[in-house]
GROMACS .gro file of N, CA, C and O in nm:
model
  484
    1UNK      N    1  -0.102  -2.861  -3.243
    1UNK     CA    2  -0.165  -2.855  -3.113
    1UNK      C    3  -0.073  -2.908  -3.004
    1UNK      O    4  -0.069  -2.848  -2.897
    2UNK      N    5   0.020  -3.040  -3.028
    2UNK     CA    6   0.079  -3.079  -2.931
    2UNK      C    7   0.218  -2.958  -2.927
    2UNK      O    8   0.257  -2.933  -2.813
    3UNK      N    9   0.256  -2.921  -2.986
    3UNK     CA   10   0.328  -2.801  -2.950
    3UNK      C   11   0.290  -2.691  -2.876
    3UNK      O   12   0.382  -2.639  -2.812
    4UNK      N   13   0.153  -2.629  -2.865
    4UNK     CA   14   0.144  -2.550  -2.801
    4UNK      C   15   0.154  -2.584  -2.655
    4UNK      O   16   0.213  -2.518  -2.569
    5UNK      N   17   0.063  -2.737  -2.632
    5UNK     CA   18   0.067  -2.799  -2.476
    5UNK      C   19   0.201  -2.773  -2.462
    5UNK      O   20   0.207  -2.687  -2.374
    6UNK      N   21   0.333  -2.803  -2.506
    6UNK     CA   22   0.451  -2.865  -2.470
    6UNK      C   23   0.517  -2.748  -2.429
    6UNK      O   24   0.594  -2.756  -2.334
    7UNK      N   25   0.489  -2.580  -2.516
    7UNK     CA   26   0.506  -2.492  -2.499
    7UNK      C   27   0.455  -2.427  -2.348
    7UNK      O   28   0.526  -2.358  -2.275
    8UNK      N   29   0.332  -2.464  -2.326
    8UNK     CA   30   0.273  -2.414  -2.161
    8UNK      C   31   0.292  -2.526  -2.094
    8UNK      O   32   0.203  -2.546  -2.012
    9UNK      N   33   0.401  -2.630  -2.099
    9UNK     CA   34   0.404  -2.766  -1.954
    9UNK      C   35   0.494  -2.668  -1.839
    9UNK      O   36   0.481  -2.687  -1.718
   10UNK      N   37   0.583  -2.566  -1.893
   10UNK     CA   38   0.675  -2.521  -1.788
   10UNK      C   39   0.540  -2.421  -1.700
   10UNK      O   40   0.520  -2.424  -1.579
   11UNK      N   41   0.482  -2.358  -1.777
   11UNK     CA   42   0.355  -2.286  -1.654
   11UNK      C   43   0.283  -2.385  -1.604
   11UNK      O   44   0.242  -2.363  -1.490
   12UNK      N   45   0.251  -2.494  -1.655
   12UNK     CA   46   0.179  -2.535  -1.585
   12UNK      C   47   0.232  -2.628  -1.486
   12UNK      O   48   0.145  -2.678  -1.415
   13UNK      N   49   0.339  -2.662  -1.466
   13UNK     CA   50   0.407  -2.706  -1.404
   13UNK      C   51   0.443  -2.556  -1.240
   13UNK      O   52   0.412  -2.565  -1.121
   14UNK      N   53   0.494  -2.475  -1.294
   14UNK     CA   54   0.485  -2.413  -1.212
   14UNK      C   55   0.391  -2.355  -1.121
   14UNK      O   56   0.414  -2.300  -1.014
   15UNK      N   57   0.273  -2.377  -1.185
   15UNK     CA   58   0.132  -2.311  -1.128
   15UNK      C   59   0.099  -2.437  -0.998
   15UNK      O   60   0.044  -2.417  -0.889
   16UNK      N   61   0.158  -2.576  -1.058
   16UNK     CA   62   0.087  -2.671  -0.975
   16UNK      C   63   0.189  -2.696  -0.857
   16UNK      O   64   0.149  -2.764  -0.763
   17UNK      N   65   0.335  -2.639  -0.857
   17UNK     CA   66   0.412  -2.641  -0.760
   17UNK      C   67   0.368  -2.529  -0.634
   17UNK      O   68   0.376  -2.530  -0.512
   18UNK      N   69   0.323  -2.445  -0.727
   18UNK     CA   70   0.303  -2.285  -0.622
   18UNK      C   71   0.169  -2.349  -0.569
   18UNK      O   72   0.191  -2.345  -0.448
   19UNK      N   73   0.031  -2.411  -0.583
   19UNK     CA   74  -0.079  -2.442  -0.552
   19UNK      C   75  -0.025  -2.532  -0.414
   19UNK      O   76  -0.077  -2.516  -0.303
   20UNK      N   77   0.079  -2.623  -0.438
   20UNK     CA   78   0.126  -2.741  -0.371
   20UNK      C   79   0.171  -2.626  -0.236
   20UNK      O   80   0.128  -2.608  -0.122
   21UNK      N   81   0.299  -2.554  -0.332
   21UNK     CA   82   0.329  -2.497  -0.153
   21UNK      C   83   0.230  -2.380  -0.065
   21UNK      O   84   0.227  -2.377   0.058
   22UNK      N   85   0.172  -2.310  -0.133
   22UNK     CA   86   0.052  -2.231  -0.051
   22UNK      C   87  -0.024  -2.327   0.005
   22UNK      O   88  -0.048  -2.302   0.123
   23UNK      N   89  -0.084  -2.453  -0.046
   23UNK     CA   90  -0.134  -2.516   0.066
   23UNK      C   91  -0.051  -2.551   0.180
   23UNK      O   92  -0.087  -2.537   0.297
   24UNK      N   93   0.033  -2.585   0.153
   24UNK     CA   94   0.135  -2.638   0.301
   24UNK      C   95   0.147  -2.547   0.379
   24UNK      O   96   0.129  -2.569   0.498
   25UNK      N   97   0.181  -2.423   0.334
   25UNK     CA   98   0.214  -2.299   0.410
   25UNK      C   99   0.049  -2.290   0.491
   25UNK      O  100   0.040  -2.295   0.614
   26UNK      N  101  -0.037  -2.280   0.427
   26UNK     CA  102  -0.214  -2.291   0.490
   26UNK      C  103  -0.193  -2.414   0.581
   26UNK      O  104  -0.197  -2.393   0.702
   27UNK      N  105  -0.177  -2.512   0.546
   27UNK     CA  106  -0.223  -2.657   0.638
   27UNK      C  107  -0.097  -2.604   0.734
   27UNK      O  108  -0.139  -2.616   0.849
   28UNK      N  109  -0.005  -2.568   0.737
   28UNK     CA  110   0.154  -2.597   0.862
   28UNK      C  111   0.094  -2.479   0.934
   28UNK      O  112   0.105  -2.499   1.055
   29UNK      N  113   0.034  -2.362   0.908
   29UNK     CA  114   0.014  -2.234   0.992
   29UNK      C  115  -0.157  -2.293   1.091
   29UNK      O  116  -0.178  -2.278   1.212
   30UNK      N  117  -0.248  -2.356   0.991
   30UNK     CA  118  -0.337  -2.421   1.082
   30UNK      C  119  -0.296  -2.555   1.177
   30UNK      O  120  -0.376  -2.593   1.262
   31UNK      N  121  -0.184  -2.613   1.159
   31UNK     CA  122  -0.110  -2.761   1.229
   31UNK      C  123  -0.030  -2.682   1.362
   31UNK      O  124  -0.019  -2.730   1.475
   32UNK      N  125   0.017  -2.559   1.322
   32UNK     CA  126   0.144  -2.494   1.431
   32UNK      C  127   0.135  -2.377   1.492
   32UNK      O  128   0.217  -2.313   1.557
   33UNK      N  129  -0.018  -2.348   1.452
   33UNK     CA  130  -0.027  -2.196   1.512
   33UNK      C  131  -0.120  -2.246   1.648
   33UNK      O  132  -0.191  -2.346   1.662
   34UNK      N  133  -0.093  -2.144   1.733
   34UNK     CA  134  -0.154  -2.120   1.832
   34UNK      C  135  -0.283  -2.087   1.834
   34UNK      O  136  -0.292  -1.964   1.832
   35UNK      N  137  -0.437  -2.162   1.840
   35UNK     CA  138  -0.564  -2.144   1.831
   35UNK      C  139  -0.614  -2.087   1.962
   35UNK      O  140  -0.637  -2.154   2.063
   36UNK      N  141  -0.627  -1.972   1.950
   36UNK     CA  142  -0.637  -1.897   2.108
   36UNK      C  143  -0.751  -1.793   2.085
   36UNK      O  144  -0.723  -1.675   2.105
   37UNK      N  145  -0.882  -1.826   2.044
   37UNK     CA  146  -0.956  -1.747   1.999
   37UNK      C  147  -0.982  -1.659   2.153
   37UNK      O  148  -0.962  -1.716   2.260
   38UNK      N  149  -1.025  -1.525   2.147
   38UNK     CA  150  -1.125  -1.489   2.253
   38UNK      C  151  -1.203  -1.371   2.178
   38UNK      O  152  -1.204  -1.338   2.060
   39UNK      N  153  -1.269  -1.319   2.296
   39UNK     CA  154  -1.395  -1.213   2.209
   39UNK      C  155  -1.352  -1.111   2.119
   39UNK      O  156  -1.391  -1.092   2.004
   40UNK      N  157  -1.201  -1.000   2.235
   40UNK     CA  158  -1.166  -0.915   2.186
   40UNK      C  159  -1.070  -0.929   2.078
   40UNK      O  160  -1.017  -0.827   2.034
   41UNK      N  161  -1.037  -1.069   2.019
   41UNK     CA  162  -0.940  -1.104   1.907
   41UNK      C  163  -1.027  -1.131   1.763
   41UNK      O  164  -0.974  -1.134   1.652
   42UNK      N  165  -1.166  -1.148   1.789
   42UNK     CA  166  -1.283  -1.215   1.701
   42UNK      C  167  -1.393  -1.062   1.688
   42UNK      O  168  -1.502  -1.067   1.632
   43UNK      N  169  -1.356  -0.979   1.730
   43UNK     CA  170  -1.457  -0.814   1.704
   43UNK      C  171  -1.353  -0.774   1.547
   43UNK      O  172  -1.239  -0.752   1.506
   44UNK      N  173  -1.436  -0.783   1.524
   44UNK     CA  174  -1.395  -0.663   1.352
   44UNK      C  175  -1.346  -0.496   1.386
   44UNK      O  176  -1.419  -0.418   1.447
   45UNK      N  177  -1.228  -0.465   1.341
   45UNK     CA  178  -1.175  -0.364   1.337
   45UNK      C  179  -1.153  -0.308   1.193
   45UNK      O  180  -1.093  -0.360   1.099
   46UNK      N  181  -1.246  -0.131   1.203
   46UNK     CA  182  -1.228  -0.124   1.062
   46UNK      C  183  -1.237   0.065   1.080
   46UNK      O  184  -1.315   0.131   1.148
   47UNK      N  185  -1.153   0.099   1.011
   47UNK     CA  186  -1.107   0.188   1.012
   47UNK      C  187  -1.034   0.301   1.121
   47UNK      O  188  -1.018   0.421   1.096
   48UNK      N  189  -1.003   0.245   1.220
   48UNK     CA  190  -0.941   0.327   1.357
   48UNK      C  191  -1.035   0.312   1.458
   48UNK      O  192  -0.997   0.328   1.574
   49UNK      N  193  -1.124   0.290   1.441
   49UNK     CA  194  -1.280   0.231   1.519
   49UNK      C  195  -1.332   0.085   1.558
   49UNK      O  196  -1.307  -0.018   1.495
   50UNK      N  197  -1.415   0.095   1.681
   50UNK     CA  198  -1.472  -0.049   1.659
   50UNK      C  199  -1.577  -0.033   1.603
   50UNK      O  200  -1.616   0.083   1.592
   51UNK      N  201  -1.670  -0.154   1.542
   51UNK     CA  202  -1.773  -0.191   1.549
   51UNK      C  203  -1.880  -0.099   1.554
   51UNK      O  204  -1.875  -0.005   1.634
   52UNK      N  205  -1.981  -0.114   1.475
   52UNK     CA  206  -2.085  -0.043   1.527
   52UNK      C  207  -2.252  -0.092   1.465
   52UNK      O  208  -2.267  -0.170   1.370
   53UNK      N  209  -2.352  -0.037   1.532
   53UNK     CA  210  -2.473  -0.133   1.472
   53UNK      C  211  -2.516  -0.053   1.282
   53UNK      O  212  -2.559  -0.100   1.177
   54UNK      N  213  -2.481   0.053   1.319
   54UNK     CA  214  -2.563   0.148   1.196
   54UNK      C  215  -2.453   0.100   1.074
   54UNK      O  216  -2.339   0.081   1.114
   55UNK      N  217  -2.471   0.085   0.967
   55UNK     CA  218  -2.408   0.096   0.845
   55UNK      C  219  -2.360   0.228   0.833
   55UNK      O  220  -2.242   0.257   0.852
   56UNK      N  221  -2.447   0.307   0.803
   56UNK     CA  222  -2.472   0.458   0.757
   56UNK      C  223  -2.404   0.538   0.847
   56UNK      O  224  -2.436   0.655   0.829
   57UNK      N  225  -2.312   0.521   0.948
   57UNK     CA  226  -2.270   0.604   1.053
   57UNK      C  227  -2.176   0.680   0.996
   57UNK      O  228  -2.097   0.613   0.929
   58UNK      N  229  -2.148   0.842   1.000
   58UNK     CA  230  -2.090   0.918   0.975
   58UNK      C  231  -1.955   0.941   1.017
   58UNK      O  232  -1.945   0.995   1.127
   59UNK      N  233  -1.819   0.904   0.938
   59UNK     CA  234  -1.718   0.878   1.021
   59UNK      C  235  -1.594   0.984   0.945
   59UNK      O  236  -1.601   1.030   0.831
   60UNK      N  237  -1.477   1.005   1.049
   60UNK     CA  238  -1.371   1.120   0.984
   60UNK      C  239  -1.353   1.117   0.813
   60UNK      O  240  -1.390   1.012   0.761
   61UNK      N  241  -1.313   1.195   0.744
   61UNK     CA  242  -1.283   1.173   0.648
   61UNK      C  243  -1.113   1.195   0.660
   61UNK      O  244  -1.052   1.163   0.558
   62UNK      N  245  -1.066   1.224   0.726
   62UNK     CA  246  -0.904   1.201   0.768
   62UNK      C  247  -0.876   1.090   0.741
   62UNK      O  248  -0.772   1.097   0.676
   63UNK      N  249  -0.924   0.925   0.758
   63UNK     CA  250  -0.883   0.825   0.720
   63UNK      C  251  -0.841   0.823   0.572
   63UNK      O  252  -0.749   0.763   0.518
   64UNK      N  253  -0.912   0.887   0.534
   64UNK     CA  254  -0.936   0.899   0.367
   64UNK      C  255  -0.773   0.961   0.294
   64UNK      O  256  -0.705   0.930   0.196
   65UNK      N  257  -0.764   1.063   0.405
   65UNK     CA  258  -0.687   1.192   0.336
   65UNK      C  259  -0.567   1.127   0.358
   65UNK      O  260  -0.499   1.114   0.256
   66UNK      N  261  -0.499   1.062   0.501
   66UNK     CA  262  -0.381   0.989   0.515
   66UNK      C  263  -0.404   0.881   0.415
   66UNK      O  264  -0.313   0.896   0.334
   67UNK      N  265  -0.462   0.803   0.385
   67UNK     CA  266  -0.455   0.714   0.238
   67UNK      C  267  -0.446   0.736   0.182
   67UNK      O  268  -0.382   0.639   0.141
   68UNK      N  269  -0.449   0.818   0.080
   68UNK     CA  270  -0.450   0.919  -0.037
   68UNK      C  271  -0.313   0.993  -0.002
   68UNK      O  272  -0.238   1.043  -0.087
   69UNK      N  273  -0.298   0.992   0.087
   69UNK     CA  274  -0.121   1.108   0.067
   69UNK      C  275  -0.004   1.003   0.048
   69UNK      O  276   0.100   1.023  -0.015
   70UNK      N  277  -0.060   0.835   0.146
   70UNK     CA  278   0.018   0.738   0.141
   70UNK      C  279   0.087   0.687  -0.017
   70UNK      O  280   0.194   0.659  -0.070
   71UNK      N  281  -0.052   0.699  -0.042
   71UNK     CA  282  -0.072   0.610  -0.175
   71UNK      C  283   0.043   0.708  -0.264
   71UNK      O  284   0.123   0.662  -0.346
   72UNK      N  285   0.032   0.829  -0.233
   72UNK     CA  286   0.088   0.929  -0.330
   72UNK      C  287   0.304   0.933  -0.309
   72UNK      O  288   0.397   0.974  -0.378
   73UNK      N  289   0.292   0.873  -0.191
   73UNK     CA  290   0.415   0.877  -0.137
   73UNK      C  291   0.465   0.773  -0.173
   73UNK      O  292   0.564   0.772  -0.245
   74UNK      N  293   0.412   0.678  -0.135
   74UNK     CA  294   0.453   0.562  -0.196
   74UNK      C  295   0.487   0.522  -0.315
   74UNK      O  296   0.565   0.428  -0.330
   75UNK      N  297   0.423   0.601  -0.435
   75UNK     CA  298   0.454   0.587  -0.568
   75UNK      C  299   0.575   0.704  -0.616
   75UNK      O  300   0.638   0.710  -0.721
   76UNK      N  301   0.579   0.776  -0.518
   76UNK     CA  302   0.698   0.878  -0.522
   76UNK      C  303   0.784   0.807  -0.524
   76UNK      O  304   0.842   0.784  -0.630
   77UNK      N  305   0.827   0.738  -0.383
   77UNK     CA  306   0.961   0.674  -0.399
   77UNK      C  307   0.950   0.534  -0.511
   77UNK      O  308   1.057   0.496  -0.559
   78UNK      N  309   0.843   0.473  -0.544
   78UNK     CA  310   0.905   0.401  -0.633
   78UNK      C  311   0.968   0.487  -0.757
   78UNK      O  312   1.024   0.410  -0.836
   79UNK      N  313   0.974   0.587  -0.787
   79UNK     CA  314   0.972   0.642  -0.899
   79UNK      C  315   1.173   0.663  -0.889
   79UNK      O  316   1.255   0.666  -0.981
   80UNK      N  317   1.196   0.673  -0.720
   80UNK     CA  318   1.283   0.718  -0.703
   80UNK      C  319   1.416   0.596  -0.716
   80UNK      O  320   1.538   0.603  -0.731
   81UNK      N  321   1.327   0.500  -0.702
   81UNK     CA  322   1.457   0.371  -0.726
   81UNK      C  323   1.518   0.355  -0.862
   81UNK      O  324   1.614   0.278  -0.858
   82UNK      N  325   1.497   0.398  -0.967
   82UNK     CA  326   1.541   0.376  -1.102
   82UNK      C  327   1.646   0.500  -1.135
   82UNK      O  328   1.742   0.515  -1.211
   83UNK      N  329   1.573   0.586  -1.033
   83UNK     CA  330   1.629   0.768  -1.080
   83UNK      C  331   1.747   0.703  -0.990
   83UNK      O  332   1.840   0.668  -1.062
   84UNK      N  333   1.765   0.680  -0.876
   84UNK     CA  334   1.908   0.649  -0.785
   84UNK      C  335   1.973   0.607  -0.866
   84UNK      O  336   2.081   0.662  -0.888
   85UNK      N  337   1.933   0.488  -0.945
   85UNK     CA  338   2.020   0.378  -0.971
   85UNK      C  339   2.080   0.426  -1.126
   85UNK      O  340   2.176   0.357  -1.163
   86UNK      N  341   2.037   0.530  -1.218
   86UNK     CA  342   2.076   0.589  -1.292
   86UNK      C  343   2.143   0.736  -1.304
   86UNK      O  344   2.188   0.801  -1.398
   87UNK      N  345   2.129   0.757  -1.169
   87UNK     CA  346   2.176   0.905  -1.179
   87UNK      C  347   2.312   0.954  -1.211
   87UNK      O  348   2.335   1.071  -1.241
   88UNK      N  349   2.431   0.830  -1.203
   88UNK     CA  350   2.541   0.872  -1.264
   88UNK      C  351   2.557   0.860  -1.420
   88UNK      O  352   2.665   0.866  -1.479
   89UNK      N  353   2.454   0.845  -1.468
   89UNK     CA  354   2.436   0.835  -1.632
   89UNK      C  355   2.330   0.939  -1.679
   89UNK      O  356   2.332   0.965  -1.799
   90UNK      N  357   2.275   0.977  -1.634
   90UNK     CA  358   2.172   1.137  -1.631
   90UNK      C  359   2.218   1.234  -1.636
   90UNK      O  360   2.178   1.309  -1.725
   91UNK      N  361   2.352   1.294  -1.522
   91UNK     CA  362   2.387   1.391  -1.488
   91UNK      C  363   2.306   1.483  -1.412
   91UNK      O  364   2.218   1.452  -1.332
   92UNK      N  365   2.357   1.634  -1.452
   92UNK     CA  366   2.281   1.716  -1.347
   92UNK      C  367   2.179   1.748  -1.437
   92UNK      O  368   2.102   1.823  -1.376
   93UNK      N  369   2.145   1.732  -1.538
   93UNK     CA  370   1.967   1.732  -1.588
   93UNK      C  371   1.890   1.678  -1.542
   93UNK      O  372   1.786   1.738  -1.514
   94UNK      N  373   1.904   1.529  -1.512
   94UNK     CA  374   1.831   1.398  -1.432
   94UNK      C  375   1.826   1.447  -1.344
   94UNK      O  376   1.708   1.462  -1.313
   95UNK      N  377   1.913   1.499  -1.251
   95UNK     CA  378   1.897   1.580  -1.079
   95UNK      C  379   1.775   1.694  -1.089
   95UNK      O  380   1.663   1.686  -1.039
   96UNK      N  381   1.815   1.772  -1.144
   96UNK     CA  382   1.679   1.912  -1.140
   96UNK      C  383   1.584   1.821  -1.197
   96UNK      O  384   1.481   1.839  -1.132
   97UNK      N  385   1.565   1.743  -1.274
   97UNK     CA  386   1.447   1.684  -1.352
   97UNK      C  387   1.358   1.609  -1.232
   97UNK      O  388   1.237   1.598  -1.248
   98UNK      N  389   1.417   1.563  -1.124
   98UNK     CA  390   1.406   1.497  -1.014
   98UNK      C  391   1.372   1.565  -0.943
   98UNK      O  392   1.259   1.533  -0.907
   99UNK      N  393   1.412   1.666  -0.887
   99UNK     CA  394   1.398   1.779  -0.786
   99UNK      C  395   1.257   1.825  -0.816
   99UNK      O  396   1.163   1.806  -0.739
  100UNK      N  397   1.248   1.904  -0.961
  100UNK     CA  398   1.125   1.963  -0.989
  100UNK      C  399   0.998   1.816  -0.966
  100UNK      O  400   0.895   1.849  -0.906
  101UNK      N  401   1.005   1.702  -1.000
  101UNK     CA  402   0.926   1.635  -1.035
  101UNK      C  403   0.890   1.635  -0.844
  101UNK      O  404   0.790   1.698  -0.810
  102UNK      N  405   0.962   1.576  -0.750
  102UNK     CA  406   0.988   1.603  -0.592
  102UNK      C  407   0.902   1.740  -0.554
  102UNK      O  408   0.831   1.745  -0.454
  103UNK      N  409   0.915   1.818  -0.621
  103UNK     CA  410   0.888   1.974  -0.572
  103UNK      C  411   0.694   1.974  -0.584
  103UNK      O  412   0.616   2.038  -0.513
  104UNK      N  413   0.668   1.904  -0.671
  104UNK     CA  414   0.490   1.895  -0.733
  104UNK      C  415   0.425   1.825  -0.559
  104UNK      O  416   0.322   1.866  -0.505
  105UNK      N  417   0.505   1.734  -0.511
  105UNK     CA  418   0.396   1.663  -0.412
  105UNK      C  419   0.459   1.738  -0.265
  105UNK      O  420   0.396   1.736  -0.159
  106UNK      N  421   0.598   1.805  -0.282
  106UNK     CA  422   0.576   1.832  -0.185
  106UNK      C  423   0.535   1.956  -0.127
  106UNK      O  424   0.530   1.985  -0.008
  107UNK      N  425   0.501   2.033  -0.239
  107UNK     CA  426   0.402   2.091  -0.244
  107UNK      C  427   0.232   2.088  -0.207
  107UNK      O  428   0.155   2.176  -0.167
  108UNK      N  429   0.218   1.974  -0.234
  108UNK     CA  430   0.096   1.929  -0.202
  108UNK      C  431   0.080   1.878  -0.062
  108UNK      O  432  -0.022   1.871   0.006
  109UNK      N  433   0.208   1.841  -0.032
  109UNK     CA  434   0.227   1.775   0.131
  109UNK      C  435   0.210   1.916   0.206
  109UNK      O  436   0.115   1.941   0.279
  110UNK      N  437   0.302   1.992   0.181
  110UNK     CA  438   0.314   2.095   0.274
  110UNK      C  439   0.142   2.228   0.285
  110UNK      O  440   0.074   2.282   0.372
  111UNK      N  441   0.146   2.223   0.178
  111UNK     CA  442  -0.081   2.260   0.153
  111UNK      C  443  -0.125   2.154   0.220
  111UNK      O  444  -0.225   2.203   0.274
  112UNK      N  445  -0.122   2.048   0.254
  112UNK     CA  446  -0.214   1.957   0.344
  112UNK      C  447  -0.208   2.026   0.480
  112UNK      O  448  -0.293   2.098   0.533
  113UNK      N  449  -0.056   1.978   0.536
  113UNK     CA  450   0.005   2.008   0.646
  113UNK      C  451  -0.023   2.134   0.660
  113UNK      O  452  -0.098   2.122   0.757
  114UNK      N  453  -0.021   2.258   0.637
  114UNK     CA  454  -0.103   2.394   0.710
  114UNK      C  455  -0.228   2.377   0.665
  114UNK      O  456  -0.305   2.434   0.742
  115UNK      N  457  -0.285   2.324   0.576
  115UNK     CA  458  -0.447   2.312   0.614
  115UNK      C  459  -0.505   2.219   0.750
  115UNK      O  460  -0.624   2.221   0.784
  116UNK      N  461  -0.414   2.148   0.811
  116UNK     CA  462  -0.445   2.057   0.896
  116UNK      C  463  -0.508   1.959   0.889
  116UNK      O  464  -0.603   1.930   0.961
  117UNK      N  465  -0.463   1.895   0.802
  117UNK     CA  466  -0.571   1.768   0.726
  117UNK      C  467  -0.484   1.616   0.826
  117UNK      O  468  -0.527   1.507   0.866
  118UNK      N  469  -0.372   1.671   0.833
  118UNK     CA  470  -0.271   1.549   0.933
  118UNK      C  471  -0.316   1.570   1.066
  118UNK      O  472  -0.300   1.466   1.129
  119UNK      N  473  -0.362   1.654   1.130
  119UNK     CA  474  -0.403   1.708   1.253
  119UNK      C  475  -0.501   1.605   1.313
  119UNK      O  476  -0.612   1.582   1.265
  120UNK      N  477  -0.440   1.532   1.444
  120UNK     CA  478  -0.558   1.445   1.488
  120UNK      C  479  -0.643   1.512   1.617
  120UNK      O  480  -0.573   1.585   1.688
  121UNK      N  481  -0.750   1.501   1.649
  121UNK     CA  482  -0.763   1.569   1.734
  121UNK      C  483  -0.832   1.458   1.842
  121UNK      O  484  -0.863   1.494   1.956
   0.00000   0.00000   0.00000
């Protein structure tokens, strides 16, 4: 048993350093920040809109569609940092293998874009 403690003192050691500095970083940003409340800084902003009384209010679904293309882009290029960083050990298989895999969303980008789903009006 005392081996396993002795085995987790380095996490737990680390867990209680990181607890230590997120509070400081919390207490120094409430000690040094500027407390400047007013109305229009304290209204809730939520989705490209202000506020409103109804829950149920019927709103674009465009918010939706730019999130969803983000999300999709975003995992594109992570995909793309490993392919960079290996591509002189791939060759030109890794390249078309890349290209085609590239070719699936932007495909899907360019079907958004003439359906007008990016279109703000």
């Amino acid at each position: 048993m005392q081996s396993v403690l002795s085995d987790y003192a380095p996490v737990l050691v680390f867990g209680g350093i990181s607890v230590v500095i997120a509070a400081a970083m919390l207490g120094m940003a409430l000690v040094c920040g500027h407390q400047k409340p007013n109305p229009e800084k304290l209204t809730a902003y939520e989705c490209g809109f202000g506020a409103f009384d109804d829950a149920r209010r019927r709103f674009d679904v465009r918010f939706y569609l730019v999130a969803i293309l983000f999300i999709i882009f975003d995992l594109e290029v992570a995909f793309l940092f490993p392919w960079a960083i290996s591509l002189g050990r791939i060759g030109l298989f890794g390249f078309l293998s890349m290209l085609g895999f590239l070719s699936v969303p932007g495909i899907g980008f360019l079907y958004e874009w003439r359906k007008g789903a990016l279109d703000w009006d």
